[in-house]
Amino acid sequence: RAIHRHPSDARVAARKEEAFLDTDHAAVIEKAADASMQAYRALINHDGFLEYFYRTTPIESIETLQLGSRPRHRSGERKLSNMRAIPYTFAWTQSRQLITAWFGLGTGLEAVGNWQMLSMMYQNWLFFRAVIDNAELALAKCELGIARLYDPQNESLTWRMICDELDRTRAAILRITGQTEPLAGLRWLQRSLAVRNPYADALNFIQIELMHRMQKARQQTPDSPEVESLRDALRLSVQALAAGLRTT
């Protein structure tokens, strides 16, 4: 996991990778990708997904931010197919769920089932290693305990699917990497997250409280100055969390 590589090291790694790859490994990836896509589609296509998304992320506040030159939706109707990728991904990151970075991976790897081959692929194929390492980092940033607070009474199928797939993906990654916990091979990054996360947690608590106050205020007096003040505060919480988490 060296960050910097000498050009000769890269050439050696490329030759090693070329010698390792064969049609069996391509078939493994195809099988994992198909199962992973089916799992993700099952999540986003069931009836309660969009409601869960709007209740457990600050997407409504993100939609009021100026993110690039394109409109936040492809049309005015609120449905997943009309949503732009940037605010969609941004919202999942804010609520510490980050599902776009890992959901379905565990199902895909379990569908392959040949853990020895998957471990060999991780050791010898740079592309596959990057996929696993990136998902591992996303899992290390996930805090479903925080996500739960956005809608504490939620017992929906969406919530259960996310929890189950996170456990499945975490177990699969640890089995492939041979580690006992995410980022065990990157202690400096573990320490960095351990220092940063408590401050981000506090920002999440503020954002959650603001969202709950906003919901109550809109039900009582939707056009009041309080609603506008809460809307401004929520936008600030989104920007503060993006800086605190160092990701959007």
mmCIF file with all atom_site columns, C-alpha atoms in Angstrom, residues 77-235:
data_model
loop_
_atom_site.group_PDB
_atom_site.id
_atom_site.type_symbol
_atom_site.label_atom_id
_atom_site.label_alt_id
_atom_site.label_comp_id
_atom_site.label_asym_id
_atom_site.label_entity_id
_atom_site.label_seq_id
_atom_site.pdbx_PDB_ins_code
_atom_site.Cartn_x
_atom_site.Cartn_y
_atom_site.Cartn_z
_atom_site.occupancy
_atom_site.B_iso_or_equiv
_atom_site.pdbx_formal_charge
_atom_site.auth_seq_id
_atom_site.auth_comp_id
_atom_site.auth_asym_id
_atom_site.auth_atom_id
_atom_site.pdbx_PDB_model_num
ATOM 1   C CA . GLU A 1 77  ? -40.552 15.602  -10.228 1.00 0.00 ? 77  GLU A CA 1
ATOM 2   C CA . ARG A 1 78  ? -39.032 14.013  -7.131  1.00 0.00 ? 78  ARG A CA 1
ATOM 3   C CA . LYS A 1 79  ? -37.851 10.580  -8.198  1.00 0.00 ? 79  LYS A CA 1
ATOM 4   C CA . LEU A 1 80  ? -34.515 8.803   -8.196  1.00 0.00 ? 80  LEU A CA 1
ATOM 5   C CA . SER A 1 81  ? -34.085 8.721   -11.952 1.00 0.00 ? 81  SER A CA 1
ATOM 6   C CA . ASN A 1 82  ? -34.253 12.532  -12.060 1.00 0.00 ? 82  ASN A CA 1
ATOM 7   C CA . MET A 1 83  ? -31.566 13.077  -9.445  1.00 0.00 ? 83  MET A CA 1
ATOM 8   C CA . ARG A 1 84  ? -28.043 14.162  -10.298 1.00 0.00 ? 84  ARG A CA 1
ATOM 9   C CA . ALA A 1 85  ? -25.165 11.988  -9.143  1.00 0.00 ? 85  ALA A CA 1
ATOM 10  C CA . ILE A 1 86  ? -23.306 14.693  -7.183  1.00 0.00 ? 86  ILE A CA 1
ATOM 11  C CA . PRO A 1 87  ? -26.050 15.673  -4.694  1.00 0.00 ? 87  PRO A CA 1
ATOM 12  C CA . TYR A 1 88  ? -27.131 12.022  -4.400  1.00 0.00 ? 88  TYR A CA 1
ATOM 13  C CA . THR A 1 89  ? -23.661 10.830  -3.392  1.00 0.00 ? 89  THR A CA 1
ATOM 14  C CA . PHE A 1 90  ? -23.044 13.936  -1.287  1.00 0.00 ? 90  PHE A CA 1
ATOM 15  C CA . ALA A 1 91  ? -26.185 13.292  0.768   1.00 0.00 ? 91  ALA A CA 1
ATOM 16  C CA . TRP A 1 92  ? -25.246 9.699   1.635   1.00 0.00 ? 92  TRP A CA 1
ATOM 17  C CA . THR A 1 93  ? -21.799 10.879  2.699   1.00 0.00 ? 93  THR A CA 1
ATOM 18  C CA . GLN A 1 94  ? -23.220 13.570  4.989   1.00 0.00 ? 94  GLN A CA 1
ATOM 19  C CA . SER A 1 95  ? -25.298 11.065  6.955   1.00 0.00 ? 95  SER A CA 1
ATOM 20  C CA . ARG A 1 96  ? -22.270 8.759   7.241   1.00 0.00 ? 96  ARG A CA 1
ATOM 21  C CA . GLN A 1 97  ? -23.822 5.928   5.222   1.00 0.00 ? 97  GLN A CA 1
ATOM 22  C CA . LEU A 1 98  ? -21.762 6.252   1.998   1.00 0.00 ? 98  LEU A CA 1
ATOM 23  C CA . ILE A 1 99  ? -23.728 3.453   0.343   1.00 0.00 ? 99  ILE A CA 1
ATOM 24  C CA . THR A 1 100 ? -22.612 4.432   -3.153  1.00 0.00 ? 100 THR A CA 1
ATOM 25  C CA . ALA A 1 101 ? -19.051 3.419   -2.233  1.00 0.00 ? 101 ALA A CA 1
ATOM 26  C CA . TRP A 1 102 ? -19.707 -0.086  -0.941  1.00 0.00 ? 102 TRP A CA 1
ATOM 27  C CA . PHE A 1 103 ? -23.296 -1.333  -1.125  1.00 0.00 ? 103 PHE A CA 1
ATOM 28  C CA . GLY A 1 104 ? -23.515 -4.615  -3.035  1.00 0.00 ? 104 GLY A CA 1
ATOM 29  C CA . LEU A 1 105 ? -19.832 -5.455  -2.821  1.00 0.00 ? 105 LEU A CA 1
ATOM 30  C CA . GLY A 1 106 ? -20.292 -8.003  -0.041  1.00 0.00 ? 106 GLY A CA 1
ATOM 31  C CA . THR A 1 107 ? -23.063 -9.749  -1.944  1.00 0.00 ? 107 THR A CA 1
ATOM 32  C CA . GLY A 1 108 ? -20.908 -9.839  -5.066  1.00 0.00 ? 108 GLY A CA 1
ATOM 33  C CA . LEU A 1 109 ? -17.914 -11.317 -3.269  1.00 0.00 ? 109 LEU A CA 1
ATOM 34  C CA . GLU A 1 110 ? -20.075 -13.897 -1.505  1.00 0.00 ? 110 GLU A CA 1
ATOM 35  C CA . ALA A 1 111 ? -21.522 -14.921 -4.872  1.00 0.00 ? 111 ALA A CA 1
ATOM 36  C CA . VAL A 1 112 ? -18.003 -15.821 -6.001  1.00 0.00 ? 112 VAL A CA 1
ATOM 37  C CA . GLY A 1 113 ? -17.328 -17.742 -2.801  1.00 0.00 ? 113 GLY A CA 1
ATOM 38  C CA . ASN A 1 114 ? -13.769 -18.741 -3.701  1.00 0.00 ? 114 ASN A CA 1
ATOM 39  C CA . TRP A 1 115 ? -12.013 -16.786 -0.959  1.00 0.00 ? 115 TRP A CA 1
ATOM 40  C CA . GLN A 1 116 ? -8.581  -18.173 -1.743  1.00 0.00 ? 116 GLN A CA 1
ATOM 41  C CA . MET A 1 117 ? -8.816  -16.958 -5.330  1.00 0.00 ? 117 MET A CA 1
ATOM 42  C CA . LEU A 1 118 ? -10.177 -13.586 -4.207  1.00 0.00 ? 118 LEU A CA 1
ATOM 43  C CA . SER A 1 119 ? -7.266  -13.185 -1.794  1.00 0.00 ? 119 SER A CA 1
ATOM 44  C CA . MET A 1 120 ? -4.813  -14.028 -4.576  1.00 0.00 ? 120 MET A CA 1
ATOM 45  C CA . MET A 1 121 ? -6.502  -11.485 -6.827  1.00 0.00 ? 121 MET A CA 1
ATOM 46  C CA . TYR A 1 122 ? -6.188  -8.887  -4.084  1.00 0.00 ? 122 TYR A CA 1
ATOM 47  C CA . GLN A 1 123 ? -2.462  -9.598  -3.725  1.00 0.00 ? 123 GLN A CA 1
ATOM 48  C CA . ASN A 1 124 ? -1.669  -9.664  -7.454  1.00 0.00 ? 124 ASN A CA 1
ATOM 49  C CA . TRP A 1 125 ? -4.176  -7.508  -9.358  1.00 0.00 ? 125 TRP A CA 1
ATOM 50  C CA . LEU A 1 126 ? -3.821  -3.766  -8.781  1.00 0.00 ? 126 LEU A CA 1
ATOM 51  C CA . PHE A 1 127 ? -7.288  -2.938  -10.094 1.00 0.00 ? 127 PHE A CA 1
ATOM 52  C CA . PHE A 1 128 ? -9.017  -5.409  -7.776  1.00 0.00 ? 128 PHE A CA 1
ATOM 53  C CA . ARG A 1 129 ? -6.870  -4.259  -4.876  1.00 0.00 ? 129 ARG A CA 1
ATOM 54  C CA . ALA A 1 130 ? -7.907  -0.652  -5.514  1.00 0.00 ? 130 ALA A CA 1
ATOM 55  C CA . VAL A 1 131 ? -11.598 -1.643  -5.527  1.00 0.00 ? 131 VAL A CA 1
ATOM 56  C CA . ILE A 1 132 ? -11.267 -3.443  -2.198  1.00 0.00 ? 132 ILE A CA 1
ATOM 57  C CA . ASP A 1 133 ? -9.109  -0.740  -0.599  1.00 0.00 ? 133 ASP A CA 1
ATOM 58  C CA . ASN A 1 134 ? -11.481 2.054   -1.637  1.00 0.00 ? 134 ASN A CA 1
ATOM 59  C CA . ALA A 1 135 ? -14.470 0.173   -0.240  1.00 0.00 ? 135 ALA A CA 1
ATOM 60  C CA . GLU A 1 136 ? -12.517 -0.539  2.953   1.00 0.00 ? 136 GLU A CA 1
ATOM 61  C CA . LEU A 1 137 ? -11.853 3.172   3.411   1.00 0.00 ? 137 LEU A CA 1
ATOM 62  C CA . ALA A 1 138 ? -15.533 3.974   2.874   1.00 0.00 ? 138 ALA A CA 1
ATOM 63  C CA . LEU A 1 139 ? -16.518 1.392   5.473   1.00 0.00 ? 139 LEU A CA 1
ATOM 64  C CA . ALA A 1 140 ? -14.080 2.938   7.935   1.00 0.00 ? 140 ALA A CA 1
ATOM 65  C CA . LYS A 1 141 ? -15.878 6.264   7.454   1.00 0.00 ? 141 LYS A CA 1
ATOM 66  C CA . CYS A 1 142 ? -19.356 4.738   7.882   1.00 0.00 ? 142 CYS A CA 1
ATOM 67  C CA . GLU A 1 143 ? -21.124 5.393   11.165  1.00 0.00 ? 143 GLU A CA 1
ATOM 68  C CA . LEU A 1 144 ? -24.543 3.747   11.074  1.00 0.00 ? 144 LEU A CA 1
ATOM 69  C CA . GLY A 1 145 ? -25.017 4.724   14.709  1.00 0.00 ? 145 GLY A CA 1
ATOM 70  C CA . ILE A 1 146 ? -24.995 8.337   13.517  1.00 0.00 ? 146 ILE A CA 1
ATOM 71  C CA . ALA A 1 147 ? -27.180 7.529   10.512  1.00 0.00 ? 147 ALA A CA 1
ATOM 72  C CA . ARG A 1 148 ? -29.731 5.939   12.828  1.00 0.00 ? 148 ARG A CA 1
ATOM 73  C CA . LEU A 1 149 ? -30.267 9.243   14.645  1.00 0.00 ? 149 LEU A CA 1
ATOM 74  C CA . TYR A 1 150 ? -31.632 10.954  11.542  1.00 0.00 ? 150 TYR A CA 1
ATOM 75  C CA . ASP A 1 151 ? -34.793 8.842   11.915  1.00 0.00 ? 151 ASP A CA 1
ATOM 76  C CA . PRO A 1 152 ? -34.595 6.889   15.213  1.00 0.00 ? 152 PRO A CA 1
ATOM 77  C CA . GLN A 1 153 ? -37.973 5.169   14.795  1.00 0.00 ? 153 GLN A CA 1
ATOM 78  C CA . ASN A 1 154 ? -37.159 3.880   11.334  1.00 0.00 ? 154 ASN A CA 1
ATOM 79  C CA . GLU A 1 155 ? -37.450 0.101   11.050  1.00 0.00 ? 155 GLU A CA 1
ATOM 80  C CA . SER A 1 156 ? -37.883 0.068   7.293   1.00 0.00 ? 156 SER A CA 1
ATOM 81  C CA . LEU A 1 157 ? -36.696 -2.589  4.885   1.00 0.00 ? 157 LEU A CA 1
ATOM 82  C CA . THR A 1 158 ? -34.202 -0.068  3.494   1.00 0.00 ? 158 THR A CA 1
ATOM 83  C CA . TRP A 1 159 ? -32.524 0.348   6.888   1.00 0.00 ? 159 TRP A CA 1
ATOM 84  C CA . ARG A 1 160 ? -32.319 -3.400  7.433   1.00 0.00 ? 160 ARG A CA 1
ATOM 85  C CA . MET A 1 161 ? -30.911 -3.955  3.942   1.00 0.00 ? 161 MET A CA 1
ATOM 86  C CA . ILE A 1 162 ? -28.195 -1.351  4.519   1.00 0.00 ? 162 ILE A CA 1
ATOM 87  C CA . CYS A 1 163 ? -27.218 -2.801  7.905   1.00 0.00 ? 163 CYS A CA 1
ATOM 88  C CA . ASP A 1 164 ? -27.119 -6.357  6.583   1.00 0.00 ? 164 ASP A CA 1
ATOM 89  C CA . GLU A 1 165 ? -25.072 -5.454  3.519   1.00 0.00 ? 165 GLU A CA 1
ATOM 90  C CA . LEU A 1 166 ? -22.604 -3.418  5.554   1.00 0.00 ? 166 LEU A CA 1
ATOM 91  C CA . ASP A 1 167 ? -21.959 -6.423  7.820   1.00 0.00 ? 167 ASP A CA 1
ATOM 92  C CA . ARG A 1 168 ? -21.651 -8.673  4.776   1.00 0.00 ? 168 ARG A CA 1
ATOM 93  C CA . THR A 1 169 ? -19.245 -6.332  2.982   1.00 0.00 ? 169 THR A CA 1
ATOM 94  C CA . ARG A 1 170 ? -17.099 -5.730  6.038   1.00 0.00 ? 170 ARG A CA 1
ATOM 95  C CA . ALA A 1 171 ? -16.740 -9.472  6.680   1.00 0.00 ? 171 ALA A CA 1
ATOM 96  C CA . ALA A 1 172 ? -15.882 -10.152 3.023   1.00 0.00 ? 172 ALA A CA 1
ATOM 97  C CA . ILE A 1 173 ? -13.209 -7.454  2.880   1.00 0.00 ? 173 ILE A CA 1
ATOM 98  C CA . LEU A 1 174 ? -11.556 -8.604  6.090   1.00 0.00 ? 174 LEU A CA 1
ATOM 99  C CA . ARG A 1 175 ? -11.570 -12.170 4.823   1.00 0.00 ? 175 ARG A CA 1
ATOM 100 C CA . ILE A 1 176 ? -9.875  -11.153 1.582   1.00 0.00 ? 176 ILE A CA 1
ATOM 101 C CA . THR A 1 177 ? -7.304  -8.834  3.147   1.00 0.00 ? 177 THR A CA 1
ATOM 102 C CA . GLY A 1 178 ? -6.597  -11.078 6.131   1.00 0.00 ? 178 GLY A CA 1
ATOM 103 C CA . GLN A 1 179 ? -7.089  -8.203  8.556   1.00 0.00 ? 179 GLN A CA 1
ATOM 104 C CA . THR A 1 180 ? -9.006  -8.136  11.812  1.00 0.00 ? 180 THR A CA 1
ATOM 105 C CA . GLU A 1 181 ? -10.396 -4.619  11.312  1.00 0.00 ? 181 GLU A CA 1
ATOM 106 C CA . PRO A 1 182 ? -10.669 -2.082  8.485   1.00 0.00 ? 182 PRO A CA 1
ATOM 107 C CA . LEU A 1 183 ? -7.491  -0.130  7.751   1.00 0.00 ? 183 LEU A CA 1
ATOM 108 C CA . ALA A 1 184 ? -5.393  -2.357  10.025  1.00 0.00 ? 184 ALA A CA 1
ATOM 109 C CA . GLY A 1 185 ? -2.560  -1.958  7.511   1.00 0.00 ? 185 GLY A CA 1
ATOM 110 C CA . LEU A 1 186 ? -2.816  1.836   7.578   1.00 0.00 ? 186 LEU A CA 1
ATOM 111 C CA . ARG A 1 187 ? -2.471  2.762   11.223  1.00 0.00 ? 187 ARG A CA 1
ATOM 112 C CA . TRP A 1 188 ? -1.769  6.410   10.462  1.00 0.00 ? 188 TRP A CA 1
ATOM 113 C CA . LEU A 1 189 ? -5.114  6.676   8.657   1.00 0.00 ? 189 LEU A CA 1
ATOM 114 C CA . GLN A 1 190 ? -6.870  4.880   11.485  1.00 0.00 ? 190 GLN A CA 1
ATOM 115 C CA . ARG A 1 191 ? -5.433  7.425   13.913  1.00 0.00 ? 191 ARG A CA 1
ATOM 116 C CA . SER A 1 192 ? -6.428  10.302  11.643  1.00 0.00 ? 192 SER A CA 1
ATOM 117 C CA . LEU A 1 193 ? -10.041 9.107   11.496  1.00 0.00 ? 193 LEU A CA 1
ATOM 118 C CA . ALA A 1 194 ? -10.084 8.474   15.248  1.00 0.00 ? 194 ALA A CA 1
ATOM 119 C CA . VAL A 1 195 ? -9.055  12.087  15.865  1.00 0.00 ? 195 VAL A CA 1
ATOM 120 C CA . ARG A 1 196 ? -11.362 13.575  13.231  1.00 0.00 ? 196 ARG A CA 1
ATOM 121 C CA . ASN A 1 197 ? -14.551 11.582  13.783  1.00 0.00 ? 197 ASN A CA 1
ATOM 122 C CA . PRO A 1 198 ? -15.595 12.953  17.205  1.00 0.00 ? 198 PRO A CA 1
ATOM 123 C CA . TYR A 1 199 ? -15.654 16.477  15.749  1.00 0.00 ? 199 TYR A CA 1
ATOM 124 C CA . ALA A 1 200 ? -17.639 15.274  12.727  1.00 0.00 ? 200 ALA A CA 1
ATOM 125 C CA . ASP A 1 201 ? -20.019 13.432  15.068  1.00 0.00 ? 201 ASP A CA 1
ATOM 126 C CA . ALA A 1 202 ? -20.787 16.700  16.857  1.00 0.00 ? 202 ALA A CA 1
ATOM 127 C CA . LEU A 1 203 ? -21.573 18.358  13.526  1.00 0.00 ? 203 LEU A CA 1
ATOM 128 C CA . ASN A 1 204 ? -23.894 15.480  12.643  1.00 0.00 ? 204 ASN A CA 1
ATOM 129 C CA . PHE A 1 205 ? -25.712 15.905  15.967  1.00 0.00 ? 205 PHE A CA 1
ATOM 130 C CA . ILE A 1 206 ? -26.234 19.591  15.166  1.00 0.00 ? 206 ILE A CA 1
ATOM 131 C CA . GLN A 1 207 ? -27.441 18.803  11.655  1.00 0.00 ? 207 GLN A CA 1
ATOM 132 C CA . ILE A 1 208 ? -29.858 16.147  12.922  1.00 0.00 ? 208 ILE A CA 1
ATOM 133 C CA . GLU A 1 209 ? -31.323 18.540  15.482  1.00 0.00 ? 209 GLU A CA 1
ATOM 134 C CA . LEU A 1 210 ? -31.718 21.223  12.831  1.00 0.00 ? 210 LEU A CA 1
ATOM 135 C CA . MET A 1 211 ? -33.494 18.792  10.494  1.00 0.00 ? 211 MET A CA 1
ATOM 136 C CA . HIS A 1 212 ? -35.905 17.756  13.255  1.00 0.00 ? 212 HIS A CA 1
ATOM 137 C CA . ARG A 1 213 ? -36.606 21.404  14.129  1.00 0.00 ? 213 ARG A CA 1
ATOM 138 C CA . MET A 1 214 ? -37.117 22.215  10.459  1.00 0.00 ? 214 MET A CA 1
ATOM 139 C CA . GLN A 1 215 ? -39.632 19.409  10.049  1.00 0.00 ? 215 GLN A CA 1
ATOM 140 C CA . LYS A 1 216 ? -41.617 20.607  13.053  1.00 0.00 ? 216 LYS A CA 1
ATOM 141 C CA . ALA A 1 217 ? -41.476 24.279  12.030  1.00 0.00 ? 217 ALA A CA 1
ATOM 142 C CA . ARG A 1 218 ? -42.648 23.565  8.473   1.00 0.00 ? 218 ARG A CA 1
ATOM 143 C CA . GLN A 1 219 ? -45.627 21.636  9.816   1.00 0.00 ? 219 GLN A CA 1
ATOM 144 C CA . GLN A 1 220 ? -46.660 24.531  12.056  1.00 0.00 ? 220 GLN A CA 1
ATOM 145 C CA . THR A 1 221 ? -45.726 27.700  10.118  1.00 0.00 ? 221 THR A CA 1
ATOM 146 C CA . PRO A 1 222 ? -44.163 26.809  6.746   1.00 0.00 ? 222 PRO A CA 1
ATOM 147 C CA . ASP A 1 223 ? -43.494 30.421  5.676   1.00 0.00 ? 223 ASP A CA 1
ATOM 148 C CA . SER A 1 224 ? -42.173 31.748  8.974   1.00 0.00 ? 224 SER A CA 1
ATOM 149 C CA . PRO A 1 225 ? -38.793 33.475  9.477   1.00 0.00 ? 225 PRO A CA 1
ATOM 150 C CA . GLU A 1 226 ? -37.842 30.527  11.698  1.00 0.00 ? 226 GLU A CA 1
ATOM 151 C CA . VAL A 1 227 ? -38.014 28.145  8.734   1.00 0.00 ? 227 VAL A CA 1
ATOM 152 C CA . GLU A 1 228 ? -35.749 30.381  6.674   1.00 0.00 ? 228 GLU A CA 1
ATOM 153 C CA . SER A 1 229 ? -33.312 30.700  9.566   1.00 0.00 ? 229 SER A CA 1
ATOM 154 C CA . LEU A 1 230 ? -33.222 26.919  10.001  1.00 0.00 ? 230 LEU A CA 1
ATOM 155 C CA . ARG A 1 231 ? -32.725 26.478  6.269   1.00 0.00 ? 231 ARG A CA 1
ATOM 156 C CA . ASP A 1 232 ? -29.657 28.734  6.395   1.00 0.00 ? 232 ASP A CA 1
ATOM 157 C CA . ALA A 1 233 ? -28.294 26.885  9.431   1.00 0.00 ? 233 ALA A CA 1
ATOM 158 C CA . LEU A 1 234 ? -28.749 23.536  7.692   1.00 0.00 ? 234 LEU A CA 1
ATOM 159 C CA . ARG A 1 235 ? -26.823 24.729  4.663   1.00 0.00 ? 235 ARG A CA 1
#
